[in-house]
Structures are given as C-alpha cells and as structure tokens.
Short mmCIF file of C-alpha atoms in Angstrom, two decimals:
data_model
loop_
_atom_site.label_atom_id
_atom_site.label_comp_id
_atom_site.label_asym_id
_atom_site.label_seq_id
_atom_site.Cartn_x
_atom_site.Cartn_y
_atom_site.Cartn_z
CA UNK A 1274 -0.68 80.20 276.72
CA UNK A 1275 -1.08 79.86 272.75
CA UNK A 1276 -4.11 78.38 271.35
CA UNK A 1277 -2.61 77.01 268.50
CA UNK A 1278 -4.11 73.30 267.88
CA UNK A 1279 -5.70 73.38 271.66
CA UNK A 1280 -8.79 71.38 272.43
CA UNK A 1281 -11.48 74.08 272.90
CA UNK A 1282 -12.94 73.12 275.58
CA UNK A 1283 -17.05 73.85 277.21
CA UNK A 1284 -17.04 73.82 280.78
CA UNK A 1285 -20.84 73.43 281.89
CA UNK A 1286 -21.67 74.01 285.44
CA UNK A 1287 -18.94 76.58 287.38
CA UNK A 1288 -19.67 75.76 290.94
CA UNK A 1289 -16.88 74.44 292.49
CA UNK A 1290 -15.32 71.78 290.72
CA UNK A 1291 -16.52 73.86 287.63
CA UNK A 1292 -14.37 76.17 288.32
CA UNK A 1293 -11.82 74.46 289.41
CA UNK A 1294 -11.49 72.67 286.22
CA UNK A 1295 -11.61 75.72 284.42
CA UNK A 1296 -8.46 77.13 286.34
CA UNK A 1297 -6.85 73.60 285.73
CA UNK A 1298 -7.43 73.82 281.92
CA UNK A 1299 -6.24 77.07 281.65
CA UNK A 1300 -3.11 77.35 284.27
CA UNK A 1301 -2.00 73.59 284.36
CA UNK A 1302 -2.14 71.41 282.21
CA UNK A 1303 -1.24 71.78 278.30
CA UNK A 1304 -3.19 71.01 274.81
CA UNK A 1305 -6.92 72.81 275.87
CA UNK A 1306 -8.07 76.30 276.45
CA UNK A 1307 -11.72 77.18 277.95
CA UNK A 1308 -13.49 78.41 274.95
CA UNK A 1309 -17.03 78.74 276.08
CA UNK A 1310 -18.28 78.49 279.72
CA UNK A 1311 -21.82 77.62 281.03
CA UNK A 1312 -23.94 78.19 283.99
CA UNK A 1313 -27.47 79.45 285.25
CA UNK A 1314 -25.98 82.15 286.96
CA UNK A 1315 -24.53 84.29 283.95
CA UNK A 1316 -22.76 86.52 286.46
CA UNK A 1317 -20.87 83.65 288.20
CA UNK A 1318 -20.48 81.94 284.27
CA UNK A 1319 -18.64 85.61 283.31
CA UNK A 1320 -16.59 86.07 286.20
CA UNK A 1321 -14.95 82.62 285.72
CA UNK A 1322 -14.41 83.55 281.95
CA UNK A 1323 -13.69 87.31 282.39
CA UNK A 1324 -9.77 86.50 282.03
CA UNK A 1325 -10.34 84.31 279.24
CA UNK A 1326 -9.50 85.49 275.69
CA UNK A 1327 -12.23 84.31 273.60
CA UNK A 1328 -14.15 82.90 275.72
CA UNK A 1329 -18.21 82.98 275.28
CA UNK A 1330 -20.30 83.07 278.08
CA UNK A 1331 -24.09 81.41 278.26
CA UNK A 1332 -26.64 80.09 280.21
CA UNK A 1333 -27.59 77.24 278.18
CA UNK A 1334 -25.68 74.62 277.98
CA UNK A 1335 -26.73 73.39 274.24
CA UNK A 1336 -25.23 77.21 273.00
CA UNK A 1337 -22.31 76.57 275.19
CA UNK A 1338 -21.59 73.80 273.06
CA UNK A 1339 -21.99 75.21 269.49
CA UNK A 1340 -19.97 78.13 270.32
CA UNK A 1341 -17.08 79.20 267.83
CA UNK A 1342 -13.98 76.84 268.91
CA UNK A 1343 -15.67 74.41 270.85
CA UNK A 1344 -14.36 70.92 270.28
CA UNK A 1345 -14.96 68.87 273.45
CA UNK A 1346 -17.32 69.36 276.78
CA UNK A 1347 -16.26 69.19 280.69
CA UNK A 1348 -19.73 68.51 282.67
CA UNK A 1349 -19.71 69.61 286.09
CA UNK A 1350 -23.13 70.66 286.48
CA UNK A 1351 -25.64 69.25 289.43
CA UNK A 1352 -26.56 64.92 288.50
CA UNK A 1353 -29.83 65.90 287.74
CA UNK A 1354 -28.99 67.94 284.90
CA UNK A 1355 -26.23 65.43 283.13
CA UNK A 1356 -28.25 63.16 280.98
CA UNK A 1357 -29.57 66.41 279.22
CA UNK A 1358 -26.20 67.92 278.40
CA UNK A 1359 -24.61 64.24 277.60
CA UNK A 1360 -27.54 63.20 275.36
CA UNK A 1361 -26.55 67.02 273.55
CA UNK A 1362 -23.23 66.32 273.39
CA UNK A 1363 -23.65 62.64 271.95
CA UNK A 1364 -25.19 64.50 269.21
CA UNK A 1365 -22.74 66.94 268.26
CA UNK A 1366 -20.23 64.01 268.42
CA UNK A 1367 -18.21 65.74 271.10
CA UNK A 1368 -15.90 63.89 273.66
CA UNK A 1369 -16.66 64.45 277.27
CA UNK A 1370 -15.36 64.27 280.31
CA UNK A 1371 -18.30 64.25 282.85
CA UNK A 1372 -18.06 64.89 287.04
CA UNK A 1373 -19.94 61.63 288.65
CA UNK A 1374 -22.37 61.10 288.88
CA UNK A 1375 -23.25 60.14 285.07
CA UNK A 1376 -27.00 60.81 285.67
CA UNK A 1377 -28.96 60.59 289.53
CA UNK A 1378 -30.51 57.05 288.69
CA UNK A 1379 -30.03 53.52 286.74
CA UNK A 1380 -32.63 54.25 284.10
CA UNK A 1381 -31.37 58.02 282.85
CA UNK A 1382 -27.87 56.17 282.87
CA UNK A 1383 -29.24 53.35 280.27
CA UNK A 1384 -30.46 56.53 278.14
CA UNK A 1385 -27.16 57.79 277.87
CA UNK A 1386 -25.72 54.10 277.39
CA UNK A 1387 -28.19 53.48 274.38
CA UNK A 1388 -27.54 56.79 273.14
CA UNK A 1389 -23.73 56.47 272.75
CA UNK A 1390 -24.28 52.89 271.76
CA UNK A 1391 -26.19 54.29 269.04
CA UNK A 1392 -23.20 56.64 267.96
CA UNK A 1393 -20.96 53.42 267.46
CA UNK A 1394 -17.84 54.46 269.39
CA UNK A 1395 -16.83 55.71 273.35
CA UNK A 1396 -17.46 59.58 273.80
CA UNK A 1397 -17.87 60.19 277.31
CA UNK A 1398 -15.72 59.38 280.12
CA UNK A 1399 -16.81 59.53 284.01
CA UNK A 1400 -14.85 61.68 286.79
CA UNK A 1401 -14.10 59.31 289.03
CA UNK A 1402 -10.94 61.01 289.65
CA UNK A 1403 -9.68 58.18 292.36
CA UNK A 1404 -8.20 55.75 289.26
CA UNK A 1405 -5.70 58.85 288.77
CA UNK A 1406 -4.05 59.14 292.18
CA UNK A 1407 -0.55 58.40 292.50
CA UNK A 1408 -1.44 55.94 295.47
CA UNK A 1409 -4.68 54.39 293.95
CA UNK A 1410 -2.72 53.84 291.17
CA UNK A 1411 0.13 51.82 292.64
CA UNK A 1412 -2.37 49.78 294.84
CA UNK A 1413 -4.25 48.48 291.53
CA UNK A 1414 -0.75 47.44 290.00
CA UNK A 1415 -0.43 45.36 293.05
CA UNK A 1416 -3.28 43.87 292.98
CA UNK A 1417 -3.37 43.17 289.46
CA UNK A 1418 0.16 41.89 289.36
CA UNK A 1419 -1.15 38.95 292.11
CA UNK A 1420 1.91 39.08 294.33
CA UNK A 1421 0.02 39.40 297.10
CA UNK A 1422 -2.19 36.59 296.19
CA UNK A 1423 -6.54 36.80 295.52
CA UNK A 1424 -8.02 39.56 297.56
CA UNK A 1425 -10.43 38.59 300.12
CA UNK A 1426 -11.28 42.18 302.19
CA UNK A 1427 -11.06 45.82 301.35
CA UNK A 1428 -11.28 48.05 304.12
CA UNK A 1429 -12.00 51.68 303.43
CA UNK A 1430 -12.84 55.13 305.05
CA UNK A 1431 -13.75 57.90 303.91
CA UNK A 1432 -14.34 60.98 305.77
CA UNK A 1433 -15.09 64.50 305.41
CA UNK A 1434 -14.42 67.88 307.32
CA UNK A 1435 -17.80 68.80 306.94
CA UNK A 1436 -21.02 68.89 304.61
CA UNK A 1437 -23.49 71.38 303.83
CA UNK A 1438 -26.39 71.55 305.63
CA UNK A 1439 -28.46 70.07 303.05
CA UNK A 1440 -26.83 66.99 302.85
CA UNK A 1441 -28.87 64.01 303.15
CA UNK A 1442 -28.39 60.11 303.97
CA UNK A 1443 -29.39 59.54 299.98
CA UNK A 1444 -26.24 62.18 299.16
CA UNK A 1445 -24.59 60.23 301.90
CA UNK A 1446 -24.41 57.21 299.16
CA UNK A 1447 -24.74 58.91 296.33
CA UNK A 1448 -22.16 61.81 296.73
CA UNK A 1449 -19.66 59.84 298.86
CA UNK A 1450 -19.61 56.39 298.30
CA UNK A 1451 -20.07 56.30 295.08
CA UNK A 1452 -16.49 56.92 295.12
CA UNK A 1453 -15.72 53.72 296.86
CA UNK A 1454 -18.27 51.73 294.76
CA UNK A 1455 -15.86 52.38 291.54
CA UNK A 1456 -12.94 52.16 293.18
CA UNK A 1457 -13.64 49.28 294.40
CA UNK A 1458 -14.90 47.79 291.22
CA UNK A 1459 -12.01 48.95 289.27
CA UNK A 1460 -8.89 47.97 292.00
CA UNK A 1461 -11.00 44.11 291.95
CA UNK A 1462 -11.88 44.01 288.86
CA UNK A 1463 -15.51 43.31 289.32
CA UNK A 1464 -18.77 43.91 290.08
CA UNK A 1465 -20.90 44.82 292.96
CA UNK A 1466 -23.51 42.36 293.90
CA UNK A 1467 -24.82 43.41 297.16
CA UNK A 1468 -24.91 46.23 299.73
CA UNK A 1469 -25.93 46.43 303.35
CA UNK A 1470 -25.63 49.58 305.56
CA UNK A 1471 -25.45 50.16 309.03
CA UNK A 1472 -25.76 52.59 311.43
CA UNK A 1473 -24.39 53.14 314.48
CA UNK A 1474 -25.30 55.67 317.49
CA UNK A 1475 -24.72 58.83 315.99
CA UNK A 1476 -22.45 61.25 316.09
CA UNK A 1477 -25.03 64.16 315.11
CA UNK A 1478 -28.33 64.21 313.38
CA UNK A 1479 -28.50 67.33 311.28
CA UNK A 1480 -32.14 68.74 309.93
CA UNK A 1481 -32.15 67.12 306.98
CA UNK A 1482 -32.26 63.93 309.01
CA UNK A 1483 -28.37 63.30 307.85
CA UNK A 1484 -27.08 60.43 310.43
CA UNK A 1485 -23.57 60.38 310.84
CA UNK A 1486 -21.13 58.22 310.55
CA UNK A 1487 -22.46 54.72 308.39
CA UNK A 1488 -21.07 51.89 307.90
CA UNK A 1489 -21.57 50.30 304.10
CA UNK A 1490 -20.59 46.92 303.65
CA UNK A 1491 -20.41 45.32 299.70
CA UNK A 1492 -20.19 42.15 298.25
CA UNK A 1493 -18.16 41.42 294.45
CA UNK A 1494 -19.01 38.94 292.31
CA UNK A 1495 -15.62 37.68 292.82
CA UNK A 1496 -16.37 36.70 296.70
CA UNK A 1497 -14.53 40.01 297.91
CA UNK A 1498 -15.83 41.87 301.00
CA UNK A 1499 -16.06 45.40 301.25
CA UNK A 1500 -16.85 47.92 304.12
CA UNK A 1501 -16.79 51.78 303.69
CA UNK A 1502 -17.11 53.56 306.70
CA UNK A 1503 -18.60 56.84 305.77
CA UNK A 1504 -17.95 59.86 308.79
CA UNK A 1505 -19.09 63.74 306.67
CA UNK A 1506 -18.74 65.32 309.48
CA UNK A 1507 -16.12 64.01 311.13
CA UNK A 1508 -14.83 68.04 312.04
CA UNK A 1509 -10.97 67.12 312.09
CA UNK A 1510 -10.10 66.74 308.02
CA UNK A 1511 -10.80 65.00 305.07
CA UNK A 1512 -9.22 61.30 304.84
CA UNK A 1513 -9.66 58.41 302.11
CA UNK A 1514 -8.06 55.30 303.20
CA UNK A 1515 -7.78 52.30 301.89
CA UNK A 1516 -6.06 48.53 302.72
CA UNK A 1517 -6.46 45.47 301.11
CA UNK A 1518 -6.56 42.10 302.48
CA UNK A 1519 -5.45 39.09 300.41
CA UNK A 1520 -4.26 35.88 300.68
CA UNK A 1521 -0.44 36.30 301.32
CA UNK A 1522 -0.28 40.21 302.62
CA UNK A 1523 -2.08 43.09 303.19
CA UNK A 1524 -1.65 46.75 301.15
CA UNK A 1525 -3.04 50.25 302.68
CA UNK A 1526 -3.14 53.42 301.13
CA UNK A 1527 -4.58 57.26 301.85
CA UNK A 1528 -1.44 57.37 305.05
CA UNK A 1529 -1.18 60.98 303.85
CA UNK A 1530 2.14 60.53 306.27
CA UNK A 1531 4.23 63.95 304.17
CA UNK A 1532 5.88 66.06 306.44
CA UNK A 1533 6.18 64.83 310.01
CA UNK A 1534 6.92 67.19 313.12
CA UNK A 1535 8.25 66.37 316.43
CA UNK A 1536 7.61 69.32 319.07
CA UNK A 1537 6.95 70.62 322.34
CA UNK A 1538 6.65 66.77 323.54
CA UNK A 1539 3.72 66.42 320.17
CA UNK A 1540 4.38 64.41 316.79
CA UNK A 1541 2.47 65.24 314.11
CA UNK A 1542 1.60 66.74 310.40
CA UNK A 1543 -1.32 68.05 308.51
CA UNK A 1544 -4.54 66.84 307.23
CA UNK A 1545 -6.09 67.69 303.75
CA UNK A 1546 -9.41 70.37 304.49
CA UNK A 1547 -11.28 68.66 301.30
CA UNK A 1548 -11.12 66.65 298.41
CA UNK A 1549 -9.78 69.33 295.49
CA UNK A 1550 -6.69 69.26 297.96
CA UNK A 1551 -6.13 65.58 298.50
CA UNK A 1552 -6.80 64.83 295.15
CA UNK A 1553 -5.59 68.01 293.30
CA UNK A 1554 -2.77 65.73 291.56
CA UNK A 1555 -5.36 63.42 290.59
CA UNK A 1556 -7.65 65.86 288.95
CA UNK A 1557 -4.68 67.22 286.48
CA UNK A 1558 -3.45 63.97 285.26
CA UNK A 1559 -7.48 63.00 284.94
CA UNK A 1560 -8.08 65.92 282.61
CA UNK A 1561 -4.87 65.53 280.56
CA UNK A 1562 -5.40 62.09 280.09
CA UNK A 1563 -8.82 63.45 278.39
CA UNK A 1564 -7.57 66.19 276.60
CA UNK A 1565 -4.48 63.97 275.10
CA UNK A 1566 -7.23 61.11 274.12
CA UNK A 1567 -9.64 63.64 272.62
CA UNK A 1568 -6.46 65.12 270.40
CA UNK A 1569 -6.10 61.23 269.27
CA UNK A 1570 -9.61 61.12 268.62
CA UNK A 1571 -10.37 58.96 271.51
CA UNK A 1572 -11.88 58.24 274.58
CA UNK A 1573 -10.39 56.50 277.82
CA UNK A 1574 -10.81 56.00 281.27
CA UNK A 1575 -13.74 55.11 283.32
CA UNK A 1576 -17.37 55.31 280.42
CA UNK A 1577 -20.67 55.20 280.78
CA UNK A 1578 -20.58 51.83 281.71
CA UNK A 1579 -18.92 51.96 284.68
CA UNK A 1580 -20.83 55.67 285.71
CA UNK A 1581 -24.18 52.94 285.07
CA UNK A 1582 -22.87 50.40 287.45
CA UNK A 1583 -21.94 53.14 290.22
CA UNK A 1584 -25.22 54.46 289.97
CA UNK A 1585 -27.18 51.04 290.30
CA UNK A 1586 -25.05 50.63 293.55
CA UNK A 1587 -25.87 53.34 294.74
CA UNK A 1588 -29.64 52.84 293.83
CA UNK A 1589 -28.96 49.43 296.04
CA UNK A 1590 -27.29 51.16 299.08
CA UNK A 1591 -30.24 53.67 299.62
CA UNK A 1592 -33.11 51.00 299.65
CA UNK A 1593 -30.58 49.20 302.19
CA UNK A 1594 -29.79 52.99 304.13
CA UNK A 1595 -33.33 52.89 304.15
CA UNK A 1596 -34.72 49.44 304.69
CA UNK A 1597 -31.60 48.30 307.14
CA UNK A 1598 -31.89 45.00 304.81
CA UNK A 1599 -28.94 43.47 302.06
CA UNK A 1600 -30.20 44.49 298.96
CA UNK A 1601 -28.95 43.09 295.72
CA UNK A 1602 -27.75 45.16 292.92
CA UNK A 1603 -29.85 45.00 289.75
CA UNK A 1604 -27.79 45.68 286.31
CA UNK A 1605 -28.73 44.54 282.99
CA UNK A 1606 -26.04 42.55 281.53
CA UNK A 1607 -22.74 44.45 280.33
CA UNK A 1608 -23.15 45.09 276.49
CA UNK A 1609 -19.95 43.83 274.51
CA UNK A 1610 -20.05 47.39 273.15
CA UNK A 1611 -18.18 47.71 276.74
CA UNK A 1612 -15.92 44.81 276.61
CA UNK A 1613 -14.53 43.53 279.78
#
C-alpha cells in the first residue's frame, strides 16, 4: 500500500481490538498507515508492527505519539489509562479516535471535556462502533424520519458467548451496556435520566461474584422506556438485538437471519462467536469515517460528550446493580461547545 499523503496513524494499546485496528488500518481500509505502535508489552507492541515498514515501536504512549510520521492517535488501551493518553494527545493537537470507554468515571471524563474545550475545536471521537452498522444505521433513519410515529419502548439484548473470568457485575455495566446506553441515546435522540437493574435467579455465579444474566431498565428524558437484558455467558453465541416500539409500528434489528439451512428434519444458520465478527463491517466504516475527517481536518461521530454521558450512566447503573434501587443520572448541563 503507498504511503503517499496517508494519515500516520499511533495505535496505543495492541490487545485485541488494538490489534485488530491495526490490521484494519493497514489491510482494509484506504488513506492511513500504522506509523508508530504502543504497548507495555514491547514484545507483543513489535510483533504487531514487525510487518510494518516504518513503523516505531514503544512502550510509552507520549513517544508513540511524537514519533516521525505520526499525524493522528487510535486509543485502545485499558479505560483506566485513556484520560492520560487523550489529555497528551489534546496537546499535540492530534485527532483521535478512542475505544469506549472515554475514561472509567464521570469526573476523568469532565477533564478531558475541559481540556478539549480549552483547545477550541472537536479532536477526539468515541468508539462506539454500533452508530456504524448497516442495521443500526437504517433503524435511526426510521426513527428519525417519524413514520412510525414517537417511540415509546426499546427492547434490547445483548448477549455474549462468554467472558473472562475476571469479569465483574461493575464490567457487566460498564463493558456491556454501555453499548446500549449510547445507542440508545443516539437512535432517541436523548438523554438518560434513570436506571434500575434487576436480577433474576442466576444462571451462574462466577468467583468474581459476576451474576448472570441482568436485566437494566432506562428512562429518556423524552418519556422513552428502555430494558437491556444483559446474558455474558449465555454459552450459545454472541447476539445484539434490538426493536423499537412506537406509536404506529414496531422496528427490530440484530435478526442476524444470513444464510438459512433446512436439513435432516433441522432449520437453521450460524451465530456470530464475538463482537469483532458481528460488527467487523461496522468497525471499517467507523475508522474510515475518522481517517477521511482527520484528512479534512475534522472530527465526527460520537465526542467526548457523548463518551461523558455513557460514562455517568454507567456510574448510575452500578449504584442501582448495587443498591437494587432507581438511581438518577447526574450530568452537568451539555456545554454549547457540544451543540445539540
């Protein structure tokens, strides 16, 4: 691939999505080439770069992103470490394109709100890759074109294969639905108010104290409903689903109905193993839209605002995981710096 007038980009974190993204940048989609990569394990950092020309390999982040060439930043380190590599990046002036969450909590997300605030114009831009499936997609177009008349109910599920053994209920919220919190905010166009999560009889109880499934119910300022139920170890597949209720007709999505089989007296078809597979398509137009806004000098897609308000509903579904109560999601009022 020539590297004539590509984006050099910084890929910080190459764990699993890290990696991924460095693949996409470099195999799929055009305009951007992986000029420096990042990661506390140098060994795992040079074997994703070792077929790279050009390439520089660190373990700091900050040299990652003064390397020679390096002209934007893809974040997909662990939460805890984002607000440090965004504030860094915020001063360099470089466009990013960070892997939710923005930062683990409400007030490390303001931080990075002030900061770009400060700068004068959008920089970053969240990966909530869901606004960039072909199905997602088409369901917001309904719902924004009103044919189906003010939505009253979204209904979603979301379930996993399997998680790690370390995952927690807090990751249950904060890795998983988080997802469904912007999604929902962004298909409604508006913003959460309220969560309440309950638990039914579980399906397993892991050593981390993980209880499995939940069931998260939301309320929009807008008077919409929303429940999520959240399975992570549902042992069958990964499924996102989602169908929404309004006043004159009803819209699902997340089917996944492809190739059907009739045999041997079964019907049937396949089921996606995780999310890079279900949402593969997703993921390249996400980081082309990037790349082709950084070339223009611009930023688009879901900012830091909208990382901030996922992270302050998540803040609110924990104390309700937690507390079995409706909590109400605190949020300082949206800065016109954000508009609408």
């Amino acid at each position: 691939m020539s590297t004539i007038a590509q984006l050099g980009v910084a890929v910080i974190g190459i764990g699993k999505m890290g990696a991924d993204h460095v693949r996409r940048i470099e195999e799929v989609i055009s305009g951007a080439r992986v000029a420096a990569v990042a990661d506390p394990d140098r060994d795992r950092a040079a074997a994703a770069a070792a077929r790279i020309e050009g390439c520089t390999v660190h373990t700091d982040p900050v040299a990652a992103m003064a390397a020679p060439g390096v002209g934007a930043v893809l974040i997909a380190s662990p939460g805890p470490a984002h607000e440090a590599a965004l504030l860094a990046a915020l001063e360099r002036d470089l466009p990013v394109l960070c892997e939710k969450p923005l930062t683990p909590d409400a007030d490390a997300a303001l931080r990075v709100l002030a900061a770009e605030r400060k700068l004068g114009r959008r920089r970053i831009q969240v990966g909530f890759m869901r606004r960039y499936d072909a199905e997602y997609i088409q369901l917001a177009r309904l719902l924004a074109d009103g044919d189906l008349g003010r939505p009253l109910m979204l209904h979603c599920r979301h379930r996993n294969l399997s998680v790690h053994p370390y995952f927690t209920n807090d990751m249950l919220i904060n890795d998983s639905v988080s997802h469904e919190f912007d999604a929902a905010r962004w298909l409604l166009g508006q913003e959460i108010t309220a969560v309440r999560v309950y638990r039914p009889t579980p399906a397993s109880v892991t050593d981390t104290g993980l209880s499995d499934p939940q069931f998260v119910v939301f309320e929009t300022d807008g008077g919409v409903v929303v429940d999520v139920e959240i399975f992570v170890n549902s042992g069958f597949g990964y499924q996102v689903q989602a169908e929404a209720v309004c006043a004159h007709g009803t819209a699902r999505i997340g089917e996944a109905h492809g190739l059907l089989t009739n045999t041997a007296g079964r019907w049937g078809g396949t089921i996606a193993p995780d999310f890079i597979t279900r949402f593969a398509d997703a993921y390249d137009r996400e980081v082309q839209d990037w790349v082709d806004a950084a070339g223009r000098g611009e930023v688009t897609g879901p900012g830091v605002w909208d990382g901030y308000a996922a992270v302050a509903a998540c803040a609110a579904g924990i104390e309700a995981q937690r507390t079995g109560r409706r909590v109400p999601v605190e949020m300082i009022e949206r800065p016109a710096f954000y508009g609408r």
